[in-house]
Amino acid sequence: MLWGSRFNKKIDDEALSFSSSLSFDIRLYKHDIRVSKAHADMLLSIGILSSEENIKIQTGLQKVQSEIENSTWLPDPNEFEDIHSAIEKRLTDIIGETAGKLHTGRSRNDQVATGVRLWMKESLIDLRSKSIDLQKSLIQLAEKHINTIIPGYTHLQRAQPISLAFHLLAYVEMLERTKNRLAHVFNEANVSPLGSGALAGSTLPLNREKTSNDLGFAFPSNNALDSVSDRDYIVDFLNVCVIGMMNLSRLSEELIIWSTKEWNFIRMGDEYSTGSSLMPQKKNPDIAELIRGKTGRVYGNYNSLITTVKSLPLSYNRDLQEDKEPLFDSYDTFSGSLKMMKGIIGTISINENRFVDELDGDFSLATDLADWLVMKNIPFRKSHEIVGQVVKLAESQNKKLNELSLEELKSIDQIFDESAKEVFLIETALLRKSTFGSPNPVMVSSQLKLWKEKL
Ligand code: ARG
């Protein structure tokens, strides 16, 4: 027991299992041991531990770590409050009384905050590398589809033709912003709370600079009270997961729509599809659906933590233990979803000529006709109106734009000539785009080249 002598009775069994975080914070064991080792080295450097005692502690902690790794000792959640107390108890069993010196000048409050920050830094690096992997697979697919025409939408109404490559590159941009957010959170997490004690530091001459350096942090935190109660960096982390999942969910939704019979544009790989137990013909996009579905949980995790923290007076309150399940769950879900999405993108097949005929002369080229009029010196508002009449005429005759004769065009405005009809050609529609950031295949190719250099 960590606080033994002040109490007459031991904690109620059910109260212990209600309050234990061991079942989920066991995944911090390695980080906790790293923190303890750095702390012990520091205690040696200020003369609180002899080198003999430190060696005992270091080898004892190493032993606990390998016992957990080899499952030869696994702490029981009915016995311990958390992984931190379990490890200390095990160390005591292994090395005896010397273990009692390890917790000098330390509280679990700064200990847990330091361990979580170490865990988070690793997790941020993992999310970054999984984001890059997904970017690469999107780029690989995009390279083959610079000229694959699809309808672009606004309001889910057909708007203007674009290419599949251009569409995929939009997601590459989103992932880049996710990486920027991850980098921001890395800086926030990269501060060492160790040596803050329970809330107000220590009367012992702890060398916080040393533990911060040894653990690879940028610097020790400035204010002990803040350090043990700060969960902003976790909220930031959860927010990266929220936005990341939001974007993956949009991509999932699009892939699901594209794989319908109605769109008939992509086929999901068998590796990421499932069948129906009833309908033999079905091939369902379950993995994409689950990415979309799990997004809700990740939103919930964010809400859960901001709600937990909002009314807590400084500094540490046990409520803060509730930070871990949302944190681990959001990380697992986002990391898994990035990986699954990479798999999906790598295995879809594309019906690349699906829209060529359908979009040739389609109403989605109407804006290009308005631009043609602008080049004839017609004010845009006026040309918008003229093209509106062209569309109306075509619609009333159930024709596409390229099925209208020059006479019919001229009946709306004399300015039309043969060259106007060139804008109805879908093959050249993308090439006619001239602005930076447009789906022009030349520009998309140079974007792809830049991304490949960058990644
Ligand atoms: N398991 C606790 C947590 O995760 C560790 C800190 C406990 N501190 C305390 N004063 N009871 O927050």
PDB file of N, CA and C and ligand atoms in Angstrom, residues 2-3 19-22 24-25 28 81-85 107-113 116 198 231 316-324, ligand 1:
ATOM      1  N   LEU A   2       0.491   2.215  -0.806  1.00  0.00           N
ATOM      2  CA  LEU A   2       1.364   3.380  -1.027  1.00  0.00           C
ATOM      3  C   LEU A   2       1.357   4.384   0.122  1.00  0.00           C
ATOM      4  N   TRP A   3       0.250   4.394   0.878  1.00  0.00           N
ATOM      5  CA  TRP A   3       0.147   5.432   1.900  1.00  0.00           C
ATOM      6  C   TRP A   3      -0.058   4.847   3.290  1.00  0.00           C
ATOM      7  N   SER A  19     -11.841   1.954  -9.039  1.00  0.00           N
ATOM      8  CA  SER A  19     -10.927   3.082  -9.250  1.00  0.00           C
ATOM      9  C   SER A  19      -9.641   2.704  -9.971  1.00  0.00           C
ATOM     10  N   SER A  20      -9.425   1.404 -10.159  1.00  0.00           N
ATOM     11  CA  SER A  20      -8.151   1.001 -10.771  1.00  0.00           C
ATOM     12  C   SER A  20      -8.089   1.360 -12.259  1.00  0.00           C
ATOM     13  N   SER A  21      -6.948   1.898 -12.654  1.00  0.00           N
ATOM     14  CA  SER A  21      -6.732   2.206 -14.081  1.00  0.00           C
ATOM     15  C   SER A  21      -5.798   1.183 -14.716  1.00  0.00           C
ATOM     16  N   LEU A  22      -5.440   0.168 -13.939  1.00  0.00           N
ATOM     17  CA  LEU A  22      -4.417  -0.767 -14.406  1.00  0.00           C
ATOM     18  C   LEU A  22      -4.770  -1.451 -15.727  1.00  0.00           C
ATOM     19  N   PHE A  24      -6.086  -0.412 -18.288  1.00  0.00           N
ATOM     20  CA  PHE A  24      -5.742   0.341 -19.504  1.00  0.00           C
ATOM     21  C   PHE A  24      -4.403   1.063 -19.415  1.00  0.00           C
ATOM     22  N   ASP A  25      -3.950   1.430 -18.181  1.00  0.00           N
ATOM     23  CA  ASP A  25      -2.670   2.148 -18.173  1.00  0.00           C
ATOM     24  C   ASP A  25      -1.461   1.212 -18.149  1.00  0.00           C
ATOM     25  N   LEU A  28       1.362   1.817 -20.393  1.00  0.00           N
ATOM     26  CA  LEU A  28       2.387   2.832 -20.109  1.00  0.00           C
ATOM     27  C   LEU A  28       3.596   2.253 -19.373  1.00  0.00           C
ATOM     28  N   GLU A  81      -3.869  -0.058  -7.896  1.00  0.00           N
ATOM     29  CA  GLU A  81      -4.595   1.106  -8.366  1.00  0.00           C
ATOM     30  C   GLU A  81      -4.206   1.459  -9.800  1.00  0.00           C
ATOM     31  N   ASP A  82      -2.935   1.350 -10.085  1.00  0.00           N
ATOM     32  CA  ASP A  82      -2.486   1.676 -11.440  1.00  0.00           C
ATOM     33  C   ASP A  82      -1.132   1.026 -11.714  1.00  0.00           C
ATOM     34  N   ILE A  83      -0.649   1.204 -12.927  1.00  0.00           N
ATOM     35  CA  ILE A  83       0.613   0.578 -13.323  1.00  0.00           C
ATOM     36  C   ILE A  83       1.786   1.143 -12.519  1.00  0.00           C
ATOM     37  N   HIS A  84       1.684   2.407 -12.127  1.00  0.00           N
ATOM     38  CA  HIS A  84       2.795   3.055 -11.421  1.00  0.00           C
ATOM     39  C   HIS A  84       3.016   2.416 -10.048  1.00  0.00           C
ATOM     40  N   SER A  85       1.899   2.201  -9.332  1.00  0.00           N
ATOM     41  CA  SER A  85       2.039   1.580  -8.013  1.00  0.00           C
ATOM     42  C   SER A  85       2.408   0.108  -8.145  1.00  0.00           C
ATOM     43  N   SER A 107       5.783  12.432  -7.041  1.00  0.00           N
ATOM     44  CA  SER A 107       4.398  12.061  -6.796  1.00  0.00           C
ATOM     45  C   SER A 107       3.938  11.299  -8.019  1.00  0.00           C
ATOM     46  N   ARG A 108       2.871  10.512  -7.880  1.00  0.00           N
ATOM     47  CA  ARG A 108       2.354   9.895  -9.102  1.00  0.00           C
ATOM     48  C   ARG A 108       1.783  10.956 -10.034  1.00  0.00           C
ATOM     49  N   ASN A 109       1.477  12.126  -9.464  1.00  0.00           N
ATOM     50  CA  ASN A 109       0.908  13.178 -10.316  1.00  0.00           C
ATOM     51  C   ASN A 109       1.884  13.640 -11.393  1.00  0.00           C
ATOM     52  N   ASP A 110       3.137  13.915 -10.989  1.00  0.00           N
ATOM     53  CA  ASP A 110       4.106  14.307 -12.034  1.00  0.00           C
ATOM     54  C   ASP A 110       4.600  13.082 -12.792  1.00  0.00           C
ATOM     55  N   GLN A 111       4.623  11.941 -12.095  1.00  0.00           N
ATOM     56  CA  GLN A 111       5.075  10.706 -12.745  1.00  0.00           C
ATOM     57  C   GLN A 111       4.159  10.324 -13.914  1.00  0.00           C
ATOM     58  N   VAL A 112       2.847  10.354 -13.666  1.00  0.00           N
ATOM     59  CA  VAL A 112       1.906   9.922 -14.707  1.00  0.00           C
ATOM     60  C   VAL A 112       1.904  10.929 -15.861  1.00  0.00           C
ATOM     61  N   ALA A 113       1.995  12.215 -15.520  1.00  0.00           N
ATOM     62  CA  ALA A 113       1.996  13.218 -16.590  1.00  0.00           C
ATOM     63  C   ALA A 113       3.236  13.062 -17.474  1.00  0.00           C
ATOM     64  N   VAL A 116       2.811   9.780 -19.664  1.00  0.00           N
ATOM     65  CA  VAL A 116       1.853   9.962 -20.764  1.00  0.00           C
ATOM     66  C   VAL A 116       2.479  10.803 -21.879  1.00  0.00           C
ATOM     67  N   ALA A 198       3.738  16.635  -6.137  1.00  0.00           N
ATOM     68  CA  ALA A 198       2.286  16.510  -6.149  1.00  0.00           C
ATOM     69  C   ALA A 198       1.644  17.739  -6.767  1.00  0.00           C
ATOM     70  N   ARG A 231      -4.013  19.159 -18.952  1.00  0.00           N
ATOM     71  CA  ARG A 231      -4.350  18.108 -19.918  1.00  0.00           C
ATOM     72  C   ARG A 231      -4.602  18.726 -21.291  1.00  0.00           C
ATOM     73  N   TYR A 316      -4.130  18.539  -9.325  1.00  0.00           N
ATOM     74  CA  TYR A 316      -4.547  17.194  -9.678  1.00  0.00           C
ATOM     75  C   TYR A 316      -5.833  16.805  -8.947  1.00  0.00           C
ATOM     76  N   ASN A 317      -6.751  16.208  -9.680  1.00  0.00           N
ATOM     77  CA  ASN A 317      -7.933  15.547  -9.116  1.00  0.00           C
ATOM     78  C   ASN A 317      -8.008  14.181  -9.778  1.00  0.00           C
ATOM     79  N   ARG A 318      -8.544  13.233  -9.050  1.00  0.00           N
ATOM     80  CA  ARG A 318      -8.533  11.866  -9.583  1.00  0.00           C
ATOM     81  C   ARG A 318      -9.336  11.751 -10.871  1.00  0.00           C
ATOM     82  N   ASP A 319     -10.268  12.687 -11.060  1.00  0.00           N
ATOM     83  CA  ASP A 319     -11.014  12.715 -12.331  1.00  0.00           C
ATOM     84  C   ASP A 319     -10.065  12.621 -13.527  1.00  0.00           C
ATOM     85  N   LEU A 320      -8.883  13.184 -13.343  1.00  0.00           N
ATOM     86  CA  LEU A 320      -7.946  13.273 -14.473  1.00  0.00           C
ATOM     87  C   LEU A 320      -7.486  11.908 -14.978  1.00  0.00           C
ATOM     88  N   GLN A 321      -7.653  10.898 -14.146  1.00  0.00           N
ATOM     89  CA  GLN A 321      -7.343   9.546 -14.608  1.00  0.00           C
ATOM     90  C   GLN A 321      -8.227   9.166 -15.805  1.00  0.00           C
ATOM     91  N   GLU A 322      -9.372   9.848 -15.912  1.00  0.00           N
ATOM     92  CA  GLU A 322     -10.297   9.579 -17.018  1.00  0.00           C
ATOM     93  C   GLU A 322      -9.774  10.094 -18.358  1.00  0.00           C
ATOM     94  N   ASP A 323      -8.567  10.657 -18.361  1.00  0.00           N
ATOM     95  CA  ASP A 323      -7.999  11.115 -19.635  1.00  0.00           C
ATOM     96  C   ASP A 323      -7.521   9.955 -20.509  1.00  0.00           C
ATOM     97  N   LYS A 324      -7.219   8.812 -19.858  1.00  0.00           N
ATOM     98  CA  LYS A 324      -6.466   7.788 -20.586  1.00  0.00           C
ATOM     99  C   LYS A 324      -7.283   6.971 -21.573  1.00  0.00           C
TER     100      LYS A 324
HETATM  101  N1  ARG B   1      -3.639   6.523 -11.979  1.00  0.00           N
HETATM  102  C1  ARG B   1      -3.568   7.910 -11.683  1.00  0.00           C
HETATM  103  C2  ARG B   1      -3.883   8.719 -12.926  1.00  0.00           C
HETATM  104  O1  ARG B   1      -3.793   8.162 -13.970  1.00  0.00           O
HETATM  105  C3  ARG B   1      -2.202   8.275 -11.225  1.00  0.00           C
HETATM  106  C4  ARG B   1      -2.155   9.461 -10.346  1.00  0.00           C
HETATM  107  C5  ARG B   1      -2.725   9.144  -9.042  1.00  0.00           C
HETATM  108  N2  ARG B   1      -2.527  10.238  -8.139  1.00  0.00           N
HETATM  109  C6  ARG B   1      -3.210  10.367  -7.033  1.00  0.00           C
HETATM  110  N3  ARG B   1      -2.992  11.404  -6.301  1.00  0.00           N
HETATM  111  N4  ARG B   1      -4.109   9.477  -6.675  1.00  0.00           N
HETATM  112  O2  ARG B   1      -4.228   9.846 -12.902  1.00  0.00           O
END
